[in-house]
C-alpha positions as a printed Julia matrix, in Angstrom:
182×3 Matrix{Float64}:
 187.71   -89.53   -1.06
 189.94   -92.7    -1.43
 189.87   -93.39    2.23
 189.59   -96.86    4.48
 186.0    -96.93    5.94
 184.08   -98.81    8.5
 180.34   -99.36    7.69
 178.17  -100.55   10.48
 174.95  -100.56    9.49
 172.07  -103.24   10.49
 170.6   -106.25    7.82
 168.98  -103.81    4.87
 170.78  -100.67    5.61
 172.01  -100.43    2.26
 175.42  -101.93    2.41
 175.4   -103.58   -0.53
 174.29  -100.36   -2.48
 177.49   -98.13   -1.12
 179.9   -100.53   -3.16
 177.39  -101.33   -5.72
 176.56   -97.79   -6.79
 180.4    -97.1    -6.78
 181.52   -99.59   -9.14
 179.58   -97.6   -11.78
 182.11   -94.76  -11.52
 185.38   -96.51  -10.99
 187.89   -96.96  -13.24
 188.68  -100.46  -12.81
 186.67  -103.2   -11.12
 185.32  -103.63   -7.42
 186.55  -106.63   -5.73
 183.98  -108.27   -2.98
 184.68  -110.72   -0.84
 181.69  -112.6     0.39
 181.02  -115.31    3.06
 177.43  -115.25    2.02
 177.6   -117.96   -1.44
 173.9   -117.05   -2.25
 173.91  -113.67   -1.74
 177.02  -113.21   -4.12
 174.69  -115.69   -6.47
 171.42  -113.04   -6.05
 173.45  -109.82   -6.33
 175.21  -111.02   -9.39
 171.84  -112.29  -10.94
 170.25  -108.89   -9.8
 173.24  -106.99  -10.81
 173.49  -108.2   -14.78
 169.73  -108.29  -15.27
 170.33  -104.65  -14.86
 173.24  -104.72  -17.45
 175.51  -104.24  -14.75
 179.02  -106.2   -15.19
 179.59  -108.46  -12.48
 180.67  -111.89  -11.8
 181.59  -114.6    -9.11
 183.86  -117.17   -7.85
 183.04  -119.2    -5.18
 183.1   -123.24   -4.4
 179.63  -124.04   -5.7
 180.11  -123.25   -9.21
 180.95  -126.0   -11.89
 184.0   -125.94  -13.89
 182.83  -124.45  -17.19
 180.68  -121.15  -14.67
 184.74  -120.75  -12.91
 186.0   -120.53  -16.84
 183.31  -118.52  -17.85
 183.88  -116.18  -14.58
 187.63  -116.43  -15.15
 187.42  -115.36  -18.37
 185.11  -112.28  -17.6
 188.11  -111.07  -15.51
 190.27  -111.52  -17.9
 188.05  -109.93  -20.84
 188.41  -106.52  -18.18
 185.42  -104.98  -18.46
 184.02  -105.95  -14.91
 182.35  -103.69  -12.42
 182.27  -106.11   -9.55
 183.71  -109.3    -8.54
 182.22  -111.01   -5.8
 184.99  -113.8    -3.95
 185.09  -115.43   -1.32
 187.8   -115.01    1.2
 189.53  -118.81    0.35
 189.4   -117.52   -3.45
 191.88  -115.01   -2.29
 194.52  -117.48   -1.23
 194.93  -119.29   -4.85
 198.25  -117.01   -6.76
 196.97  -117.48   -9.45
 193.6   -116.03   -9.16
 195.26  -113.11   -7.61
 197.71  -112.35  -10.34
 194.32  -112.74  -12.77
 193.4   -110.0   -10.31
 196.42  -107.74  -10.21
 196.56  -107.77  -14.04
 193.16  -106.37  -13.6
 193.37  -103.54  -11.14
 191.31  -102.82   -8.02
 189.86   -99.66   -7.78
 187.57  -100.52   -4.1
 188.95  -103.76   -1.91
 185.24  -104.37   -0.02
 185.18  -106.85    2.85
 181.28  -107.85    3.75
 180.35  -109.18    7.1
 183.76  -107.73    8.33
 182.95  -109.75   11.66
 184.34  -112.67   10.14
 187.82  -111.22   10.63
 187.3   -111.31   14.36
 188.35  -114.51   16.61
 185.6   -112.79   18.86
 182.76  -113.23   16.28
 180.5   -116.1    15.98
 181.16  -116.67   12.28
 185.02  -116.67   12.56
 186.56  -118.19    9.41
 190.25  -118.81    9.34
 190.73  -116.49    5.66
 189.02  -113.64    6.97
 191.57  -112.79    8.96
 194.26  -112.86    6.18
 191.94  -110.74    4.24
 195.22  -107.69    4.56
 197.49  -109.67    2.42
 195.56  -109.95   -0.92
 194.66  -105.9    -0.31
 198.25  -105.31   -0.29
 198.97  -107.47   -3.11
 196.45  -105.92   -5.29
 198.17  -102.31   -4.86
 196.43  -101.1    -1.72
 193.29   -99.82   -2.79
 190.75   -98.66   -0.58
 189.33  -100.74    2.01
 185.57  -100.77    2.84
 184.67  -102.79    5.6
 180.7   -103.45    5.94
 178.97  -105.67    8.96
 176.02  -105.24   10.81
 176.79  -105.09   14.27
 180.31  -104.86   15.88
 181.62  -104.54   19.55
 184.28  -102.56   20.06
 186.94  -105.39   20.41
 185.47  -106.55   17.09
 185.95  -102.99   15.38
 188.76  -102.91   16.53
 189.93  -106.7    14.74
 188.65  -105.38   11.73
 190.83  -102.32   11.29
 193.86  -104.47   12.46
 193.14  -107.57   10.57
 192.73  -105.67    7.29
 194.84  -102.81    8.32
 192.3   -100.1     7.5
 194.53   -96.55    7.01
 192.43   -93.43    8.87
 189.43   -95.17    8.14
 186.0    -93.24    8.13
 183.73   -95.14   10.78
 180.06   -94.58    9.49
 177.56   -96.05   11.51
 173.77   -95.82   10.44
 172.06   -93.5    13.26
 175.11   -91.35   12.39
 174.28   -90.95    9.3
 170.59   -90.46    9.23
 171.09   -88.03   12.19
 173.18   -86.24    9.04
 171.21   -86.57    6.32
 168.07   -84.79    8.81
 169.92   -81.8     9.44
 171.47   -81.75    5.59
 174.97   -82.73    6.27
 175.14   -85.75    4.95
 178.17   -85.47    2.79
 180.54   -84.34    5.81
């Protein structure tokens, strides 16, 4: 529906799958930002082996996989881009990015916005600024577990609009009784 949303569901709920299965239908590419290096590496390994167009950028590639990556973006024909939040900060990756289009802004392990949160990190919490330079698209904001305090970082850190809050047991309890789409 084009809204903000708030994903909390536990390690192998499927959270990769919500933004992964919607790239396939969006118009212009799906931009992920990652804390989680390897992951991004399996997902995007996973992810073309299925001839599925997606790409990273993160610190432990070499010059000629950035280029390669870079050039990808450019070529705009992308599904997904995984990033990492300190990718976000460089202007000129970003105006690669806005030439591009956003059509889903996804933020994995939201936590990482939250001074509360064990896995803090400094760009997480400026993760609001690149959304709003890329047009505002819709925010997703996926983690496993969150406090309220946390939850409540999250939607202010990224500034998430009316957001949908979708927790797991929520949304089994809907899918048993055949409303899962409310």
């Amino acid at each position: 529906q084009g809204r903000d949303a708030l994903g909390i569901l536990p390690t192998g709920g499927g959270k990769s799958l919500v933004y992964q299965l919607a790239s396939l239908y969006l118009p212009r590419p799906v931009v992920v930002v990652t804390p989680l290096i390897s992951l991004a590496e399996d997902q995007t390994d996973k992810l073309e082996a299925r001839k599925v167009a997606a790409t990273r950028l993160d610190s432990s590639l070499c010059a000629a996989e950035t280029r390669a990556a870079t050039s990808a973006i450019a070529g705009g024909k992308l599904e997904l881009v995984y990033v990492t939040p300190e990718r976000l900060q460089n202007p000129d990756f970003m105006a690669l990015l806005r030439r591009h289009g956003c059509s889903l802004f996804v933020v994995d392990e939201a936590h990482c916005v939250s001074p509360w949160g064990h896995d803090f990190r400094p760009a997480y919490s400026q993760l609001g600024a690149p959304a709003e330079s890329l047009g505002r698209p819709p925010i997703l904001a996926l983690t496993a577990t969150a406090t309220a305090d946390v939850e409540r970082d999250i939607t202010d850190a990224l500034g998430l609009r009316n957001a949908s809050r979708v927790l797991l047991e929520e949304l089994l309890s809907r899918v048993r009784k055949g409303r899962w789409w409310h």
